Amino acid sequence: MDRLVQTPDSRTLAVEEGGDPGGVAVLAHNGTPSSRHLYGPAVADAAARGIRLIGYDRPGYGGSTPQPGRAVADCVADVRAICAALGIDRLLTWGISGGGPHVLACAALAPDLVAAAASLASPAPYPADGLDWLAGMGQDNVDDFRLMLTDEQAARERIEQERDEILAATASDQAKMLESLLTPTDAAALTPELTDYLTRCGHDGLAPGAAGFWADSCALTRPWGFSPADAAVPVLLLHGREDMFVPLRHGQWLAARIPGVTARLLDHDGHLTLLQNRVGEVHSWLLGQL
C-alpha cells in the first residue's frame, strides 16, 4: 500500500505500508541509498506479530520531494507528519545502516511520539571522538567517504556515477557491486530474494535523480543536529563483528554513549545479515517495550 503525505512545509513524502493494518505501528528507516520499500520477510514477520510496518522515502528518494541541506535531525518532522497523516500517536521504530542515525534522531528528539527504537549497523557521527571513522571499512566506502570529507565536487560527481551504475544493475550484479564490502558472512546472506529487493530499492529510490543519495551522504558526514547521548527512550543496538560496510567500532562507540542502551554486538553477523536474519528479534524487542 502506497500513499503520499504532505508535510507542513508543502513537501511530499512517499509512504509504503505492510503487515497488519490494524497492528502496532513500527516505522523502518532504510539504508543509503534506498527507498520506502519494505523487505518481504520483514513484512511477513510484522504480519505474524500484529505489526503495521511502515517505510518511507527520505527526501529526494523515489516519490519524496528533495530537501536540500537537510540534517539527520530533520527526519523527525517528517516522521511526525507521516504519523499525523496515518493516525498514529505512539510509534516504535527501527533503522538500519544509513537509516540508523535517523532512528536515533527519533529516539532523541521525539520521546512524546516514539516509545522505543532499534538501531542496526548504524554509523557513528563524524567526527567521533576517539574513533578512526574509516578504519575497517571496505575500500568502496573508504573511497566514497574520503571524497565526501575532502572534495565535495568530486564526491557529487561520484554519486552521480554510482546512481548510473545502480540503475543499470540487475540482481545478478549485486555481489560484484558490493564486492569490497562483503565479508564471507555477508556474501552468504545475498539470497536471490535479498538481491532482488536491493535492486528494486536502488532502481526506485534513485529513479528521479541522485538528490536523496547526495543529501543522505552529506547528512551522515556533517553535524547530525543532536547527540546519540540525547536518546530519551529505550534503544536496542545491534552490530555485527563481521561488518565491512559500517565496522563494529561504530557500534561500540554508540553503545558507550547511548543512555541505558541494550547493545548486542554479534559475533557471527555482518551488515546484510541483520536485515536478513535479525528483524524478527528487533520486532520482538520493540513490542516488549510497550
mmCIF file of C-alpha atoms in Angstrom:
data_model
loop_
_atom_site.group_PDB
_atom_site.id
_atom_site.type_symbol
_atom_site.label_atom_id
_atom_site.label_comp_id
_atom_site.label_asym_id
_atom_site.label_seq_id
_atom_site.Cartn_x
_atom_site.Cartn_y
_atom_site.Cartn_z
ATOM 1 C CA MET A 1 0.000 0.000 0.000
ATOM 2 C CA ASP A 2 1.475 3.338 -1.060
ATOM 3 C CA ARG A 3 0.317 6.813 -0.160
ATOM 4 C CA LEU A 4 1.614 10.365 -0.380
ATOM 5 C CA VAL A 5 1.856 12.516 2.750
ATOM 6 C CA GLN A 6 2.129 16.297 2.697
ATOM 7 C CA THR A 7 4.484 17.964 5.162
ATOM 8 C CA PRO A 8 3.748 21.313 6.830
ATOM 9 C CA ASP A 9 6.325 22.948 4.518
ATOM 10 C CA SER A 10 4.492 21.625 1.425
ATOM 11 C CA ARG A 11 6.808 18.756 0.541
ATOM 12 C CA THR A 12 5.587 15.277 -0.390
ATOM 13 C CA LEU A 13 6.671 12.049 1.320
ATOM 14 C CA ALA A 14 6.053 8.660 -0.316
ATOM 15 C CA VAL A 15 4.997 6.011 2.206
ATOM 16 C CA GLU A 16 4.587 2.233 1.994
ATOM 17 C CA GLU A 17 2.758 0.028 4.491
ATOM 18 C CA GLY A 18 2.742 -3.710 5.091
ATOM 19 C CA GLY A 19 1.992 -6.269 7.766
ATOM 20 C CA ASP A 20 -1.144 -5.988 9.917
ATOM 21 C CA PRO A 21 -3.102 -2.810 9.021
ATOM 22 C CA GLY A 22 -4.647 -2.722 12.498
ATOM 23 C CA GLY A 23 -1.457 -3.590 14.345
ATOM 24 C CA VAL A 24 1.117 -1.750 16.433
ATOM 25 C CA ALA A 25 2.812 0.912 14.301
ATOM 26 C CA VAL A 26 6.510 0.329 13.560
ATOM 27 C CA LEU A 27 8.355 2.648 11.164
ATOM 28 C CA ALA A 28 11.507 1.408 9.398
ATOM 29 C CA HIS A 29 14.303 3.751 8.256
ATOM 30 C CA ASN A 30 16.101 2.061 5.372
ATOM 31 C CA GLY A 31 19.758 2.430 4.408
ATOM 32 C CA THR A 32 21.729 4.610 1.994
ATOM 33 C CA PRO A 33 20.901 4.657 -0.873
ATOM 34 C CA SER A 34 17.473 3.075 -0.646
ATOM 35 C CA SER A 35 13.736 3.653 -0.835
ATOM 36 C CA ARG A 36 10.494 3.249 1.080
ATOM 37 C CA HIS A 37 10.167 -0.406 0.080
ATOM 38 C CA LEU A 38 9.819 -2.974 2.845
ATOM 39 C CA TYR A 39 11.676 -6.294 2.691
ATOM 40 C CA GLY A 40 9.307 -9.226 2.185
ATOM 41 C CA PRO A 41 10.474 -11.331 5.157
ATOM 42 C CA ALA A 42 10.250 -8.259 7.423
ATOM 43 C CA VAL A 43 6.659 -7.692 6.259
ATOM 44 C CA ALA A 44 5.804 -11.346 6.875
ATOM 45 C CA ASP A 45 7.271 -11.177 10.375
ATOM 46 C CA ALA A 46 5.346 -7.975 11.038
ATOM 47 C CA ALA A 47 2.079 -9.553 9.946
ATOM 48 C CA ALA A 48 2.670 -12.573 12.203
ATOM 49 C CA ARG A 49 3.358 -10.332 15.221
ATOM 50 C CA GLY A 50 0.488 -7.898 14.696
ATOM 51 C CA ILE A 51 2.702 -5.049 13.458
ATOM 52 C CA ARG A 52 1.736 -2.345 10.995
ATOM 53 C CA LEU A 53 5.098 -1.865 9.277
ATOM 54 C CA ILE A 54 5.753 1.475 7.574
ATOM 55 C CA GLY A 55 8.548 2.619 5.269
ATOM 56 C CA TYR A 56 9.094 5.949 3.567
ATOM 57 C CA ASP A 57 11.341 7.600 1.022
ATOM 58 C CA ARG A 58 13.607 10.117 2.722
ATOM 59 C CA PRO A 59 13.573 13.460 0.864
ATOM 60 C CA GLY A 60 14.940 13.182 -2.669
ATOM 61 C CA TYR A 61 14.417 9.431 -2.982
ATOM 62 C CA GLY A 62 11.636 7.827 -5.003
ATOM 63 C CA GLY A 63 8.411 9.767 -4.598
ATOM 64 C CA SER A 64 9.577 12.198 -1.912
ATOM 65 C CA THR A 65 10.362 15.840 -2.624
ATOM 66 C CA PRO A 66 14.052 16.782 -2.227
ATOM 67 C CA GLN A 67 15.038 18.796 0.846
ATOM 68 C CA PRO A 68 18.471 20.292 0.082
ATOM 69 C CA GLY A 69 20.753 20.756 3.060
ATOM 70 C CA ARG A 70 18.755 18.530 5.369
ATOM 71 C CA ALA A 71 20.367 17.278 8.562
ATOM 72 C CA VAL A 72 19.725 13.871 10.115
ATOM 73 C CA ALA A 73 17.583 15.559 12.783
ATOM 74 C CA ASP A 74 15.225 16.914 10.119
ATOM 75 C CA CYS A 75 13.750 13.440 9.667
ATOM 76 C CA VAL A 76 11.872 13.842 12.946
ATOM 77 C CA ALA A 77 9.497 16.420 11.480
ATOM 78 C CA ASP A 78 8.838 14.073 8.554
ATOM 79 C CA VAL A 79 8.121 11.148 10.878
ATOM 80 C CA ARG A 80 5.678 13.361 12.777
ATOM 81 C CA ALA A 81 3.960 14.319 9.508
ATOM 82 C CA ILE A 82 3.639 10.655 8.496
ATOM 83 C CA CYS A 83 2.230 9.678 11.879
ATOM 84 C CA ALA A 84 -0.274 12.541 11.810
ATOM 85 C CA ALA A 85 -1.469 11.520 8.347
ATOM 86 C CA LEU A 86 -1.758 7.838 9.324
ATOM 87 C CA GLY A 87 -3.488 8.498 12.643
ATOM 88 C CA ILE A 88 -0.578 7.233 14.776
ATOM 89 C CA ASP A 89 0.029 8.777 18.200
ATOM 90 C CA ARG A 90 2.542 6.220 19.527
ATOM 91 C CA LEU A 91 5.297 4.648 17.450
ATOM 92 C CA LEU A 92 8.012 2.025 17.568
ATOM 93 C CA THR A 93 10.852 2.407 15.089
ATOM 94 C CA TRP A 94 13.974 0.747 13.745
ATOM 95 C CA GLY A 95 16.631 1.794 11.262
ATOM 96 C CA ILE A 96 19.476 0.017 9.519
ATOM 97 C CA SER A 97 22.804 1.315 8.168
ATOM 98 C CA GLY A 98 22.239 4.854 6.857
ATOM 99 C CA GLY A 99 18.823 4.698 8.499
ATOM 100 C CA GLY A 100 20.453 4.135 11.896
ATOM 101 C CA PRO A 101 21.279 7.798 12.625
ATOM 102 C CA HIS A 102 17.719 8.725 11.629
ATOM 103 C CA VAL A 103 16.187 6.293 14.099
ATOM 104 C CA LEU A 104 18.498 7.654 16.797
ATOM 105 C CA ALA A 105 17.258 11.157 15.965
ATOM 106 C CA CYS A 106 13.705 9.987 16.645
ATOM 107 C CA ALA A 107 14.811 8.422 19.942
ATOM 108 C CA ALA A 108 16.441 11.692 20.999
ATOM 109 C CA LEU A 109 14.035 14.302 19.681
ATOM 110 C CA ALA A 110 10.569 12.700 19.717
ATOM 111 C CA PRO A 111 10.096 10.845 23.033
ATOM 112 C CA ASP A 112 6.483 12.057 23.110
ATOM 113 C CA LEU A 113 5.820 10.048 19.930
ATOM 114 C CA VAL A 114 8.410 7.262 19.931
ATOM 115 C CA ALA A 115 8.150 4.588 22.628
ATOM 116 C CA ALA A 116 11.320 2.653 21.712
ATOM 117 C CA ALA A 117 13.883 2.468 18.919
ATOM 118 C CA ALA A 118 16.290 -0.072 17.455
ATOM 119 C CA SER A 119 19.494 0.861 15.632
ATOM 120 C CA LEU A 120 21.035 -1.777 13.338
ATOM 121 C CA ALA A 121 24.575 -1.329 11.978
ATOM 122 C CA SER A 122 24.431 2.449 12.339
ATOM 123 C CA PRO A 123 27.458 4.629 11.643
ATOM 124 C CA ALA A 124 28.654 6.958 14.379
ATOM 125 C CA PRO A 125 28.647 10.726 13.842
ATOM 126 C CA TYR A 126 31.573 12.287 12.024
ATOM 127 C CA PRO A 127 33.886 13.232 13.596
ATOM 128 C CA ALA A 128 33.568 10.971 16.618
ATOM 129 C CA ASP A 129 35.980 11.493 19.482
ATOM 130 C CA GLY A 130 38.305 8.517 19.814
ATOM 131 C CA LEU A 131 37.041 6.759 16.676
ATOM 132 C CA ASP A 132 39.023 6.282 13.458
ATOM 133 C CA TRP A 133 35.882 6.639 11.357
ATOM 134 C CA LEU A 134 37.126 4.951 8.177
ATOM 135 C CA ALA A 135 39.143 2.144 9.768
ATOM 136 C CA GLY A 136 37.912 -1.315 8.842
ATOM 137 C CA MET A 137 35.539 -0.223 6.063
ATOM 138 C CA GLY A 138 35.584 -1.889 2.679
ATOM 139 C CA GLN A 139 37.510 0.044 0.049
ATOM 140 C CA ASP A 140 34.488 1.373 -1.836
ATOM 141 C CA ASN A 141 33.109 3.010 1.308
ATOM 142 C CA VAL A 142 36.525 4.348 2.272
ATOM 143 C CA ASP A 143 36.892 5.956 -1.156
ATOM 144 C CA ASP A 144 33.381 7.424 -1.155
ATOM 145 C CA PHE A 145 33.514 8.852 2.348
ATOM 146 C CA ARG A 146 37.033 10.199 1.877
ATOM 147 C CA LEU A 147 35.791 12.144 -1.147
ATOM 148 C CA MET A 148 32.857 13.464 0.899
ATOM 149 C CA LEU A 149 35.284 14.715 3.513
ATOM 150 C CA THR A 150 37.886 16.220 1.174
ATOM 151 C CA ASP A 151 36.368 17.165 -2.193
ATOM 152 C CA GLU A 152 32.596 17.633 -2.327
ATOM 153 C CA GLN A 153 32.522 18.414 -6.038
ATOM 154 C CA ALA A 154 34.306 15.161 -6.843
ATOM 155 C CA ALA A 155 32.040 13.374 -4.373
ATOM 156 C CA ARG A 156 28.932 14.721 -6.103
ATOM 157 C CA GLU A 157 30.243 13.549 -9.463
ATOM 158 C CA ARG A 158 30.982 10.133 -7.982
ATOM 159 C CA ILE A 159 27.454 9.824 -6.582
ATOM 160 C CA GLU A 160 26.002 10.639 -9.992
ATOM 161 C CA GLN A 161 28.209 7.908 -11.469
ATOM 162 C CA GLU A 162 27.136 5.444 -8.786
ATOM 163 C CA ARG A 163 23.489 6.264 -9.487
ATOM 164 C CA ASP A 164 24.003 5.385 -13.145
ATOM 165 C CA GLU A 165 25.653 2.111 -12.159
ATOM 166 C CA ILE A 166 22.852 1.204 -9.727
ATOM 167 C CA LEU A 167 20.142 1.987 -12.269
ATOM 168 C CA ALA A 168 21.888 -0.203 -14.849
ATOM 169 C CA ALA A 169 22.432 -3.090 -12.439
ATOM 170 C CA THR A 170 20.437 -6.293 -12.300
ATOM 171 C CA ALA A 171 20.015 -8.527 -9.278
ATOM 172 C CA SER A 172 22.831 -10.750 -10.554
ATOM 173 C CA ASP A 173 25.190 -7.754 -10.398
ATOM 174 C CA GLN A 174 24.746 -7.110 -6.668
ATOM 175 C CA ALA A 175 27.558 -9.321 -5.366
ATOM 176 C CA LYS A 176 30.039 -7.788 -7.810
ATOM 177 C CA MET A 177 28.945 -4.235 -6.990
ATOM 178 C CA LEU A 178 29.352 -4.845 -3.250
ATOM 179 C CA GLU A 179 32.481 -6.992 -3.545
ATOM 180 C CA SER A 180 34.845 -4.796 -1.487
ATOM 181 C CA LEU A 181 32.300 -4.596 1.355
ATOM 182 C CA LEU A 182 31.343 -8.246 1.643
ATOM 183 C CA THR A 183 32.772 -10.498 4.302
ATOM 184 C CA PRO A 184 32.039 -14.189 3.671
ATOM 185 C CA THR A 185 29.212 -13.875 6.203
ATOM 186 C CA ASP A 186 27.501 -11.111 4.236
ATOM 187 C CA ALA A 187 28.199 -12.759 0.888
ATOM 188 C CA ALA A 188 26.301 -15.810 2.127
ATOM 189 C CA ALA A 189 23.348 -13.573 3.076
ATOM 190 C CA LEU A 190 22.868 -12.384 -0.512
ATOM 191 C CA THR A 191 19.989 -14.697 -1.327
ATOM 192 C CA PRO A 192 18.018 -14.226 -4.557
ATOM 193 C CA GLU A 193 15.224 -12.610 -2.527
ATOM 194 C CA LEU A 194 17.593 -10.098 -0.914
ATOM 195 C CA THR A 195 19.400 -9.257 -4.150
ATOM 196 C CA ASP A 196 16.057 -8.681 -5.888
ATOM 197 C CA TYR A 197 14.990 -6.411 -3.028
ATOM 198 C CA LEU A 198 18.218 -4.382 -3.024
ATOM 199 C CA THR A 199 17.987 -3.974 -6.789
ATOM 200 C CA ARG A 200 14.387 -2.781 -6.623
ATOM 201 C CA CYS A 201 15.203 -0.324 -3.814
ATOM 202 C CA GLY A 202 18.107 1.110 -5.783
ATOM 203 C CA HIS A 203 16.140 1.450 -9.007
ATOM 204 C CA ASP A 204 13.050 3.025 -7.441
ATOM 205 C CA GLY A 205 14.852 5.198 -4.911
ATOM 206 C CA LEU A 206 17.232 6.694 -7.476
ATOM 207 C CA ALA A 207 14.838 6.865 -10.431
ATOM 208 C CA PRO A 208 14.111 10.602 -10.019
ATOM 209 C CA GLY A 209 17.786 11.526 -9.570
ATOM 210 C CA ALA A 210 20.631 11.450 -7.062
ATOM 211 C CA ALA A 211 19.247 14.144 -4.726
ATOM 212 C CA GLY A 212 18.328 11.715 -1.956
ATOM 213 C CA PHE A 213 21.641 9.854 -2.144
ATOM 214 C CA TRP A 214 23.594 13.116 -2.052
ATOM 215 C CA ALA A 215 21.565 14.553 0.829
ATOM 216 C CA ASP A 216 21.958 11.341 2.846
ATOM 217 C CA SER A 217 25.718 11.289 2.266
ATOM 218 C CA CYS A 218 26.049 14.917 3.338
ATOM 219 C CA ALA A 219 23.833 14.440 6.382
ATOM 220 C CA LEU A 220 25.836 11.452 7.626
ATOM 221 C CA THR A 221 29.167 13.298 7.481
ATOM 222 C CA ARG A 222 28.001 16.674 8.815
ATOM 223 C CA PRO A 223 26.588 17.592 12.246
ATOM 224 C CA TRP A 224 23.509 15.468 12.889
ATOM 225 C CA GLY A 225 21.623 18.109 14.863
ATOM 226 C CA PHE A 226 21.546 16.044 18.073
ATOM 227 C CA SER A 227 23.805 13.744 20.095
ATOM 228 C CA PRO A 228 23.274 9.982 20.493
ATOM 229 C CA ALA A 229 23.656 10.705 24.204
ATOM 230 C CA ASP A 230 20.337 12.597 23.974
ATOM 231 C CA ALA A 231 18.360 9.371 23.432
ATOM 232 C CA ALA A 232 15.374 9.586 25.761
ATOM 233 C CA VAL A 233 13.626 6.240 25.120
ATOM 234 C CA PRO A 234 14.784 2.594 25.311
ATOM 235 C CA VAL A 235 17.223 1.799 22.492
ATOM 236 C CA LEU A 236 18.318 -1.587 21.152
ATOM 237 C CA LEU A 237 21.630 -1.538 19.262
ATOM 238 C CA LEU A 238 22.675 -4.428 17.014
ATOM 239 C CA HIS A 239 26.030 -4.542 15.246
ATOM 240 C CA GLY A 240 27.852 -7.450 13.629
ATOM 241 C CA ARG A 241 31.538 -8.047 14.230
ATOM 242 C CA GLU A 242 31.932 -9.081 10.569
ATOM 243 C CA ASP A 243 30.637 -5.818 9.097
ATOM 244 C CA MET A 244 32.766 -4.007 6.491
ATOM 245 C CA PHE A 245 30.023 -1.582 5.429
ATOM 246 C CA VAL A 246 29.972 0.032 8.899
ATOM 247 C CA PRO A 247 32.654 -1.538 11.093
ATOM 248 C CA LEU A 248 31.977 -2.770 14.618
ATOM 249 C CA ARG A 249 33.912 0.156 16.107
ATOM 250 C CA HIS A 250 31.000 2.423 15.189
ATOM 251 C CA GLY A 251 28.559 0.274 17.113
ATOM 252 C CA GLN A 252 30.887 0.098 20.090
ATOM 253 C CA TRP A 253 31.258 3.898 20.064
ATOM 254 C CA LEU A 254 27.489 4.395 20.019
ATOM 255 C CA ALA A 255 26.869 1.714 22.651
ATOM 256 C CA ALA A 256 29.219 3.528 25.036
ATOM 257 C CA ARG A 257 27.236 6.759 24.712
ATOM 258 C CA ILE A 258 23.531 5.944 24.387
ATOM 259 C CA PRO A 259 21.965 6.032 27.858
ATOM 260 C CA GLY A 260 20.653 2.666 29.037
ATOM 261 C CA VAL A 261 21.192 1.039 25.648
ATOM 262 C CA THR A 262 20.627 -2.688 25.146
ATOM 263 C CA ALA A 263 23.674 -3.473 22.993
ATOM 264 C CA ARG A 264 24.055 -6.766 21.149
ATOM 265 C CA LEU A 265 27.439 -6.987 19.425
ATOM 266 C CA LEU A 266 27.069 -10.126 17.369
ATOM 267 C CA ASP A 267 29.991 -12.481 16.747
ATOM 268 C CA HIS A 268 28.659 -14.176 13.612
ATOM 269 C CA ASP A 269 26.840 -11.322 11.886
ATOM 270 C CA GLY A 270 27.886 -8.802 9.283
ATOM 271 C CA HIS A 271 25.818 -5.977 7.803
ATOM 272 C CA LEU A 272 23.325 -7.576 5.445
ATOM 273 C CA THR A 273 22.705 -10.445 7.850
ATOM 274 C CA LEU A 274 20.941 -8.070 10.233
ATOM 275 C CA LEU A 275 18.209 -7.382 7.674
ATOM 276 C CA GLN A 276 18.153 -10.997 6.575
ATOM 277 C CA ASN A 277 18.100 -12.660 9.986
ATOM 278 C CA ARG A 278 17.502 -10.235 12.852
ATOM 279 C CA VAL A 279 14.361 -8.225 12.093
ATOM 280 C CA GLY A 280 12.166 -10.697 13.977
ATOM 281 C CA GLU A 281 14.372 -10.269 17.045
ATOM 282 C CA VAL A 282 14.116 -6.495 16.655
ATOM 283 C CA HIS A 283 10.328 -6.582 16.346
ATOM 284 C CA SER A 284 10.073 -8.801 19.429
ATOM 285 C CA TRP A 285 12.228 -6.442 21.490
ATOM 286 C CA LEU A 286 10.330 -3.355 20.360
ATOM 287 C CA LEU A 287 6.955 -4.884 21.215
ATOM 288 C CA GLY A 288 8.346 -5.805 24.622
ATOM 289 C CA GLN A 289 8.932 -2.132 25.432
ATOM 290 C CA LEU A 290 5.213 -1.267 25.293
#
